[in-house]
PDB file of C-alpha atoms in Angstrom:
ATOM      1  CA  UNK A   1      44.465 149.416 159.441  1.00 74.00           C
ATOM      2  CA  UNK A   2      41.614 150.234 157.191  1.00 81.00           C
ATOM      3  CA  UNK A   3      40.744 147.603 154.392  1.00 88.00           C
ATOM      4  CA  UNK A   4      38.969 148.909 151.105  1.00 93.00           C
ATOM      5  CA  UNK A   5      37.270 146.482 149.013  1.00 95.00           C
ATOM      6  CA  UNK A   6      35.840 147.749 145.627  1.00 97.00           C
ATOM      7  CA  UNK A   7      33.961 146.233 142.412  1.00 97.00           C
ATOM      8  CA  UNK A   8      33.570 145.150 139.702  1.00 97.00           C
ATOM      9  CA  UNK A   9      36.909 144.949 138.473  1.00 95.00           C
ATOM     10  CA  UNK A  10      35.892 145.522 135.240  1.00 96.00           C
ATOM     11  CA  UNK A  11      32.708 147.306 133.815  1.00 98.00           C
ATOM     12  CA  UNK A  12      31.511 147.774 131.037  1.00 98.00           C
ATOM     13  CA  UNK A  13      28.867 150.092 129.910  1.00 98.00           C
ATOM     14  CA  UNK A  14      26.991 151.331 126.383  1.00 97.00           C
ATOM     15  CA  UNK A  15      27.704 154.971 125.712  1.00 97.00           C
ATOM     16  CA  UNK A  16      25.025 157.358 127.155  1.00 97.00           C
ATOM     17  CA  UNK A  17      23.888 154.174 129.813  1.00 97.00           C
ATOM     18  CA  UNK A  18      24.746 154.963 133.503  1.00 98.00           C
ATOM     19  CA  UNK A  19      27.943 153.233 135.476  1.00 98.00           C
ATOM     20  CA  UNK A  20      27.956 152.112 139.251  1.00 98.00           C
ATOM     21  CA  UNK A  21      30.829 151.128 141.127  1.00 98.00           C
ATOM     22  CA  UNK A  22      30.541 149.749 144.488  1.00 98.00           C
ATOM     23  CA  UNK A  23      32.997 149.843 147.841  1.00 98.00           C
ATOM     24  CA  UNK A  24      33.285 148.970 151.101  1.00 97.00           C
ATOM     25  CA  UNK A  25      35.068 149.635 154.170  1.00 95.00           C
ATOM     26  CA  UNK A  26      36.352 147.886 157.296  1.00 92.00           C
ATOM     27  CA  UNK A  27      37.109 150.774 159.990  1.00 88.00           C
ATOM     28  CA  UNK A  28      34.533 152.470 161.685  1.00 88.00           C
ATOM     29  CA  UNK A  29      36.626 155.549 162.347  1.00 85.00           C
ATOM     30  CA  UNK A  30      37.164 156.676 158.553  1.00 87.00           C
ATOM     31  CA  UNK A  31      35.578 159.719 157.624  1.00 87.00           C
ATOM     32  CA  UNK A  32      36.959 160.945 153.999  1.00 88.00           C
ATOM     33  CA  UNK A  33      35.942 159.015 151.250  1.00 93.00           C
ATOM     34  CA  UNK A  34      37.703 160.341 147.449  1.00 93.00           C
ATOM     35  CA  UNK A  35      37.278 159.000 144.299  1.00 96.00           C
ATOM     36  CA  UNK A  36      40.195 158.970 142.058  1.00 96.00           C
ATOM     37  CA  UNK A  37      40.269 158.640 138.166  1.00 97.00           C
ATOM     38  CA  UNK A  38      43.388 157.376 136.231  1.00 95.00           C
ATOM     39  CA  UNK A  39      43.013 157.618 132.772  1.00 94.00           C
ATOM     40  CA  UNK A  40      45.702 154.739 130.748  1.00 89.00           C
ATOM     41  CA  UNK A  41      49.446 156.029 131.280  1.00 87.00           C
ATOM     42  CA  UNK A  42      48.464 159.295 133.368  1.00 91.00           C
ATOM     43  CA  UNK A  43      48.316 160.053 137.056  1.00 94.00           C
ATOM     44  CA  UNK A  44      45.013 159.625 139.425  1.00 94.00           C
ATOM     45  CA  UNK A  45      42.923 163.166 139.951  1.00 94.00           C
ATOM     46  CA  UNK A  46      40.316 163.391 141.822  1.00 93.00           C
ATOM     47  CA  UNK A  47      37.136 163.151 140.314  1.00 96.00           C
ATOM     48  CA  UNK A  48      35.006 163.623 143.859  1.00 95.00           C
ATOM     49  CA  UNK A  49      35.122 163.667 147.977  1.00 93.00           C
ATOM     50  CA  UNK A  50      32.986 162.737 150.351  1.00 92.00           C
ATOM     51  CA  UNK A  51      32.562 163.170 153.819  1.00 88.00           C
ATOM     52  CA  UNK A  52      31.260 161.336 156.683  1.00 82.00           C
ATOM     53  CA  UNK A  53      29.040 164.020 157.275  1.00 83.00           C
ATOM     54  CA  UNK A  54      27.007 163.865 154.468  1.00 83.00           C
ATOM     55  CA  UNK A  55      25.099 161.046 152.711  1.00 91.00           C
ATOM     56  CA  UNK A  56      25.568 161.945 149.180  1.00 95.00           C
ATOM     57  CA  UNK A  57      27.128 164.795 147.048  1.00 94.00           C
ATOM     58  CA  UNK A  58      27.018 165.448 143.303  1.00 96.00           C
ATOM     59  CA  UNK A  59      28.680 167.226 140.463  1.00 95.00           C
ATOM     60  CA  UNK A  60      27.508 167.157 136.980  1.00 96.00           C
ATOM     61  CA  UNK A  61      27.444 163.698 135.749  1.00 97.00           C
ATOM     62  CA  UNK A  62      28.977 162.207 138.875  1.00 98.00           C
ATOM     63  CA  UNK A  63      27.810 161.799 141.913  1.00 98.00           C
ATOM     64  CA  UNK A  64      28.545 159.564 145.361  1.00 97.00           C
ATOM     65  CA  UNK A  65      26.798 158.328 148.226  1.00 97.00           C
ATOM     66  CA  UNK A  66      27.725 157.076 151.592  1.00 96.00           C
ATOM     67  CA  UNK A  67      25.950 154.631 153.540  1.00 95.00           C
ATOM     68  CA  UNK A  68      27.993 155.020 156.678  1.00 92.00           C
ATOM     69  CA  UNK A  69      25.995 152.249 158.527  1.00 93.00           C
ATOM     70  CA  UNK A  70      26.926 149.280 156.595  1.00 94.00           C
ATOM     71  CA  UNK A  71      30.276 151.011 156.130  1.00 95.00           C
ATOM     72  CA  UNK A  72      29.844 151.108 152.204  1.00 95.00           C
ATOM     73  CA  UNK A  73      30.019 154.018 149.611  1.00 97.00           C
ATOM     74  CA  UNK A  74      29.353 153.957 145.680  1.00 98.00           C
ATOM     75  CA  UNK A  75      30.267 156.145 142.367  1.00 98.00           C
ATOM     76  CA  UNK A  76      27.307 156.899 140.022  1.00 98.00           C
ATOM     77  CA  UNK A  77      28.323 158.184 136.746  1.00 98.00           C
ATOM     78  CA  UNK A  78      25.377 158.977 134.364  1.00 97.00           C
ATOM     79  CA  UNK A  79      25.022 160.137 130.440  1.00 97.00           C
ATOM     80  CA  UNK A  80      28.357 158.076 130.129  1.00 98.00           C
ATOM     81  CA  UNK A  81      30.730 159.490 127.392  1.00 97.00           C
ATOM     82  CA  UNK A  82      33.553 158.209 125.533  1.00 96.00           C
ATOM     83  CA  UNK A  83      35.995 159.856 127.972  1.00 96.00           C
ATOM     84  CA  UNK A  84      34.745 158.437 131.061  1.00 97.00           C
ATOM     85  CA  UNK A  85      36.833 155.481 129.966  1.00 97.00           C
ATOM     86  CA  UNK A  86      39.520 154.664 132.855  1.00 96.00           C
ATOM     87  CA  UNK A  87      40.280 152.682 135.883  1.00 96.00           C
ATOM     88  CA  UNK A  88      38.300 154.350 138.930  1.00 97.00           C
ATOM     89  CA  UNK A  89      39.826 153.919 142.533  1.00 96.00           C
ATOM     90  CA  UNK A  90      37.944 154.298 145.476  1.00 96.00           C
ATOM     91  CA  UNK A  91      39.762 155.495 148.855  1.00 93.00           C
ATOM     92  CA  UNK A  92      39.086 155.415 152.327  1.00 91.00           C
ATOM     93  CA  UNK A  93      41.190 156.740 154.940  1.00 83.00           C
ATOM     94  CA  UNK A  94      41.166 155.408 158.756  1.00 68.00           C
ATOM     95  CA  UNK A  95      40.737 156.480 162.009  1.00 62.00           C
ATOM     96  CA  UNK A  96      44.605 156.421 162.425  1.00 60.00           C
ATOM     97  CA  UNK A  97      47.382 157.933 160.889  1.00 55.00           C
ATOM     98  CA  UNK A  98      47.964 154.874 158.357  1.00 58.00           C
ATOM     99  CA  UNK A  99      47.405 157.441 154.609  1.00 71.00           C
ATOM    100  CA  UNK A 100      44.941 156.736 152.324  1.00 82.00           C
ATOM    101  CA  UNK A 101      44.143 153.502 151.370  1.00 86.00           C
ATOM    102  CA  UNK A 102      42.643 152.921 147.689  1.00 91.00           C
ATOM    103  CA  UNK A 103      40.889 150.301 146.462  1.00 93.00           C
ATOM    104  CA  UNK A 104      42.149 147.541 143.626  1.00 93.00           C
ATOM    105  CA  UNK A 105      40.603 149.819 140.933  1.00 95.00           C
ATOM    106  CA  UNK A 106      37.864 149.424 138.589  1.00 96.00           C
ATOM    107  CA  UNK A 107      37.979 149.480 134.818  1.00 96.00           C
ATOM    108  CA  UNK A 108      35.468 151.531 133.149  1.00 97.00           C
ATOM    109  CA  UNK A 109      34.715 150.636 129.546  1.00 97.00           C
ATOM    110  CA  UNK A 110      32.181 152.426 127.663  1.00 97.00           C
ATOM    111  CA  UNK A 111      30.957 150.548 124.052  1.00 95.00           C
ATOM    112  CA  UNK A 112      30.228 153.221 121.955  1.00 91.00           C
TER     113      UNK A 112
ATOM    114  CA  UNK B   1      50.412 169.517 135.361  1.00 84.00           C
ATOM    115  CA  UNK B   2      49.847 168.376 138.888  1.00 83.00           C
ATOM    116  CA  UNK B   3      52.693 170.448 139.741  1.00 92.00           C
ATOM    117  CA  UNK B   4      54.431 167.933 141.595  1.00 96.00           C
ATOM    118  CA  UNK B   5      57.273 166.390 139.503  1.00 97.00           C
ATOM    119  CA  UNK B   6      59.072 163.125 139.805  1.00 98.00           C
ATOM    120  CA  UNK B   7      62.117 161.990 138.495  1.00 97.00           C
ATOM    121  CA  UNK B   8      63.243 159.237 136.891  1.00 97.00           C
ATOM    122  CA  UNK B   9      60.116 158.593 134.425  1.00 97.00           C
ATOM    123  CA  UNK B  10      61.455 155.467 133.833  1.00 97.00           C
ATOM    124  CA  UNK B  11      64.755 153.306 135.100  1.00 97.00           C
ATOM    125  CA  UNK B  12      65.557 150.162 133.882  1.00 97.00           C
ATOM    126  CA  UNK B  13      68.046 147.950 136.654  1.00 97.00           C
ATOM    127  CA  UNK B  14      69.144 144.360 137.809  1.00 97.00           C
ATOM    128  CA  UNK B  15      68.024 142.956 140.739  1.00 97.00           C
ATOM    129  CA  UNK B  16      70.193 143.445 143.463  1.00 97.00           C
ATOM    130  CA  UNK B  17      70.751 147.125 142.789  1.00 98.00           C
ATOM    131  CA  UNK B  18      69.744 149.763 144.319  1.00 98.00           C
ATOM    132  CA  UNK B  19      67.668 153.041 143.595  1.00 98.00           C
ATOM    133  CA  UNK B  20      66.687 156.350 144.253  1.00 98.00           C
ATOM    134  CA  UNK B  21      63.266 158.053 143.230  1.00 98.00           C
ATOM    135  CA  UNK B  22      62.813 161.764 143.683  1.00 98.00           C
ATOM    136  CA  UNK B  23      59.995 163.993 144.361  1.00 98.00           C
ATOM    137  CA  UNK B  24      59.364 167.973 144.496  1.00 97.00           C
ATOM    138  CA  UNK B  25      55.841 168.466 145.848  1.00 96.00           C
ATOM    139  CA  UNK B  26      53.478 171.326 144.508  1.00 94.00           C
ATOM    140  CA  UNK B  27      54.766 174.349 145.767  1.00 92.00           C
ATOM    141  CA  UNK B  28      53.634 175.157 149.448  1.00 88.00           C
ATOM    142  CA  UNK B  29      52.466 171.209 149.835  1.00 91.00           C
ATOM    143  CA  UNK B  30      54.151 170.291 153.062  1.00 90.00           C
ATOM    144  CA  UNK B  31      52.899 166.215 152.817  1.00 90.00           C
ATOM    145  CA  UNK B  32      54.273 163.899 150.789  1.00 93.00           C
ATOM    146  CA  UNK B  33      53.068 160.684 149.723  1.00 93.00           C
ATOM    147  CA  UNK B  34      54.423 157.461 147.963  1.00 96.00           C
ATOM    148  CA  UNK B  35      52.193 155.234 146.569  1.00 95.00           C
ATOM    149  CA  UNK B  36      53.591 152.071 144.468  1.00 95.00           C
ATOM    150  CA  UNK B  37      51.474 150.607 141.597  1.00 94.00           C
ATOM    151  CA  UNK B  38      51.371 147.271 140.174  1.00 89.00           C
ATOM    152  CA  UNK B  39      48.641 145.492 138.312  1.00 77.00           C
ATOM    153  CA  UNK B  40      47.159 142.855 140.506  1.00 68.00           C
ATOM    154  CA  UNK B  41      47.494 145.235 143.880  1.00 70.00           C
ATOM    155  CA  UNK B  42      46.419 148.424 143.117  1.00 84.00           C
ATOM    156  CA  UNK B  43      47.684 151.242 144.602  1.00 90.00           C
ATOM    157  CA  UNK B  44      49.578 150.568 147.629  1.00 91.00           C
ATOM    158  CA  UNK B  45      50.425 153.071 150.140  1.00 89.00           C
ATOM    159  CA  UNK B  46      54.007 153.228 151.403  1.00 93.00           C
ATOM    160  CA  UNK B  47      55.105 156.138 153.481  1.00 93.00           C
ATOM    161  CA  UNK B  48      53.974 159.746 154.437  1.00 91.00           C
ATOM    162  CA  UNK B  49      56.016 162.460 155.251  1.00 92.00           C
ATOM    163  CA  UNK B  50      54.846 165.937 156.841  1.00 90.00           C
ATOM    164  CA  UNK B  51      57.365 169.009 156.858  1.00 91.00           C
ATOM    165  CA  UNK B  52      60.051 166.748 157.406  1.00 92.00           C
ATOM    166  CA  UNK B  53      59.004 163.993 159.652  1.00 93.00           C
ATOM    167  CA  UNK B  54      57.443 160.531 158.909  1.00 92.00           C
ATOM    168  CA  UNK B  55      53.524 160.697 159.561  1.00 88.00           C
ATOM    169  CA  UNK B  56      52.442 157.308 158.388  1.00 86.00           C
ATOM    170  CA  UNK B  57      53.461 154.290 157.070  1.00 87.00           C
ATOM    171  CA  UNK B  58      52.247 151.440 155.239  1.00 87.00           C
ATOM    172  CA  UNK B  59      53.022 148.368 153.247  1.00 82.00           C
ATOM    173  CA  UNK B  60      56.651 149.111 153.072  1.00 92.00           C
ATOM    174  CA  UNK B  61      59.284 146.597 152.786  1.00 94.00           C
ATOM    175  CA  UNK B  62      62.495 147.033 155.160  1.00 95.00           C
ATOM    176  CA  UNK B  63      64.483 147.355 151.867  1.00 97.00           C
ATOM    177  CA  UNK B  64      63.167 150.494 151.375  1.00 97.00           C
ATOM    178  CA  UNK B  65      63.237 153.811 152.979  1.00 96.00           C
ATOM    179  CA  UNK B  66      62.415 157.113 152.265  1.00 97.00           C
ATOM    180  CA  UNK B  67      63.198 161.131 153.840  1.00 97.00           C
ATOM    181  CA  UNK B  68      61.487 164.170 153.090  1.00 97.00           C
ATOM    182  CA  UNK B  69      64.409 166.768 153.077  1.00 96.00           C
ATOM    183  CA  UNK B  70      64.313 170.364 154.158  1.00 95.00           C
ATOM    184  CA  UNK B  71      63.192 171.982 151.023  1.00 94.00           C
ATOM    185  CA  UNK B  72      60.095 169.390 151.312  1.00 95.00           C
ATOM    186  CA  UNK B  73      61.599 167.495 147.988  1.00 96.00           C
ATOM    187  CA  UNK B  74      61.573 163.988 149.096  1.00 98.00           C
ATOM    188  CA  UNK B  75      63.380 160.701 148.319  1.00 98.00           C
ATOM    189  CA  UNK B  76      62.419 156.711 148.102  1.00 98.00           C
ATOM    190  CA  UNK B  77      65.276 154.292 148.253  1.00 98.00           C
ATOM    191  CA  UNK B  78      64.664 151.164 146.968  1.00 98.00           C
ATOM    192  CA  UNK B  79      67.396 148.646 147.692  1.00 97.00           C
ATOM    193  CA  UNK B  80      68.274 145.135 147.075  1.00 97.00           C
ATOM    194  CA  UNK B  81      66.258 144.502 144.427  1.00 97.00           C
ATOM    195  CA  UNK B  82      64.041 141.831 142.901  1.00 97.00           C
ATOM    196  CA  UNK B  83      61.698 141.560 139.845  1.00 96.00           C
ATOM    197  CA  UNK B  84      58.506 141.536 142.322  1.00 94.00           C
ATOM    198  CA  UNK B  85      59.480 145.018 142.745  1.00 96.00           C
ATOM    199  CA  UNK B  86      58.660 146.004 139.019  1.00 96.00           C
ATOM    200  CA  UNK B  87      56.145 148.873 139.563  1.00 96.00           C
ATOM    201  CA  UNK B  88      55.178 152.597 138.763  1.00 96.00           C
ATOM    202  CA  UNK B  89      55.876 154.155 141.891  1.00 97.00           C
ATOM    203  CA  UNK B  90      53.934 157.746 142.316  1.00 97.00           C
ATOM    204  CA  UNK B  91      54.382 160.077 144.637  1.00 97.00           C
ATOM    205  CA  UNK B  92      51.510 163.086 145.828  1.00 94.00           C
ATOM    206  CA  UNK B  93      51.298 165.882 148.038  1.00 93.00           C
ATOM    207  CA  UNK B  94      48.739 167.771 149.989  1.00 88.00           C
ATOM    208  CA  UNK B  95      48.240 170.995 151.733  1.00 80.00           C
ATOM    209  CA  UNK B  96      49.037 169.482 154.711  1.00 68.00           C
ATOM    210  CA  UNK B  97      47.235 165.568 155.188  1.00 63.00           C
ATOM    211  CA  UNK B  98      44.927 163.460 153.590  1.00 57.00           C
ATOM    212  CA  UNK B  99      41.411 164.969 155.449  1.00 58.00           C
ATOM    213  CA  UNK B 100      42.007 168.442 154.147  1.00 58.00           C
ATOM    214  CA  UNK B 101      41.854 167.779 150.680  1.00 64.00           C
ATOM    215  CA  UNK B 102      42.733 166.403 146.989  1.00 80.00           C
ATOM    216  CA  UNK B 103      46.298 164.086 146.987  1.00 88.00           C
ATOM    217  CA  UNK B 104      48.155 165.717 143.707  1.00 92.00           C
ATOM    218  CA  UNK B 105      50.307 162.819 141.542  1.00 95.00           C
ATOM    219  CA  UNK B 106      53.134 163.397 139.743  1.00 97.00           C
ATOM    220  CA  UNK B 107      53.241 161.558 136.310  1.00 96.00           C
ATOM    221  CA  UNK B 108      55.168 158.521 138.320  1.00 96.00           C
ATOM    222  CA  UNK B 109      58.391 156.527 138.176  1.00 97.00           C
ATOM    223  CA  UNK B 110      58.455 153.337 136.011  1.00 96.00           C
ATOM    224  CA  UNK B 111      60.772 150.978 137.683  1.00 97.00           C
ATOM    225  CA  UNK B 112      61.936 147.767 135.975  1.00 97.00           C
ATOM    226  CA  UNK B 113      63.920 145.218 137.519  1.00 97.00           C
ATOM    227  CA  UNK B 114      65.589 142.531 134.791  1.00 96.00           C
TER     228      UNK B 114
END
């Protein structure tokens, strides 16, 4: 099944600086790629989608890309604020019917 | 509100025991999801259901089993349990699967095995 490895665990930022988080991949076959943010004691919501036809989409102060070659996609979050604080999952899901696997999660910390 | 709506928030048992974790999806969602969460793992996938019948399956343990019943509201069973189990299970539902769209959480189940 499809393997999702994401980091950093943690990051942490200075308010207004801008926020990367990396992940990869492992099958070839996946073609939706969300990004899920869970703020502390509250459900994930989506946050942004990609698809394997595209290279990069953007909304606001958020934006991914897709590097389908090297099987890797990242989360750029710019201007950070105060409430970007939260643990960000990645997700990938695979060529067969096996759901939507996340990765571990990455803790966003912005200093203010 | 998600609109999908889990109950217990929280449960508090023995190992040993044994459990039951509901779900009504968002109204019209015909997929259901369970997802368990722990802090070193993440969020783990565990079973999808679609209008009834299982669709997927993932990391889930032989102790526990799930259905998605007629009116789409579905059930995990969680049964002999140990402390490893400790976790927020959540469960989500979609439109119809994962490559149509956004997975909708319900706040979660806190499960806590003594």
């Amino acid at each position: 099944g499809e393997n999702v490895e994401q980091h950093p665990s943690t990051l942490s930022v200075q308010e207004g600086d801008s926020a990367v988080i990396k992940c990869t991949y492992s099958d070839s076959a996946s073609n939706y790629f969300p990004w899920y943010k869970q703020e502390l004691g509250k459900r994930p919501q989506l946050i942004i989608d990609i698809r394997s036809n595209v290279g990069e989409k953007k909304d606001q102060r958020i934006a991914v890309t897709l590097n389908k070659t090297a099987k890797h996609f990242s989360l750029h979050i710019t201007e950070t604020q105060p409430e970007d604080s939260a643990v960000y999952f990645c997700a990938a899901i695979g060529g067969g019917a096996d759901g939507l696997t996340f990765g571990k999660g990455t803790h966003l910390i912005i200093q203010p | 509100d998600s609109g999908v709506t889990q109950t217990p928030k929280h449960l508090i048992t023995a190992t040993g025991q044994r459990v039951t974790l509901r779900c009504s999806p968002r109204s019209g969602d015909l997929s259901v999801y369970w997802y368990q969460q722990s802090l070193d793992q993440g969020l783990q996938f565990l079973i999808q259901y679609y209008n009834g019948e299982e669709r997927a399956k993932g990391n889930i343990l032989e102790r526990f089993s799930a259905q998605q019943f007629p009116d789409l509201h579905s059930e995990l069973n969680l049964s002999s349990l140990e402390l490893g189990d400790s976790a927020l299970y959540f469960c989500a539902s979609s439109v119809v699967g994962i490559n149509t769209g956004e997975l909708f959480f319900g706040e979660g189940s806190r499960l806590t095995v003594l």
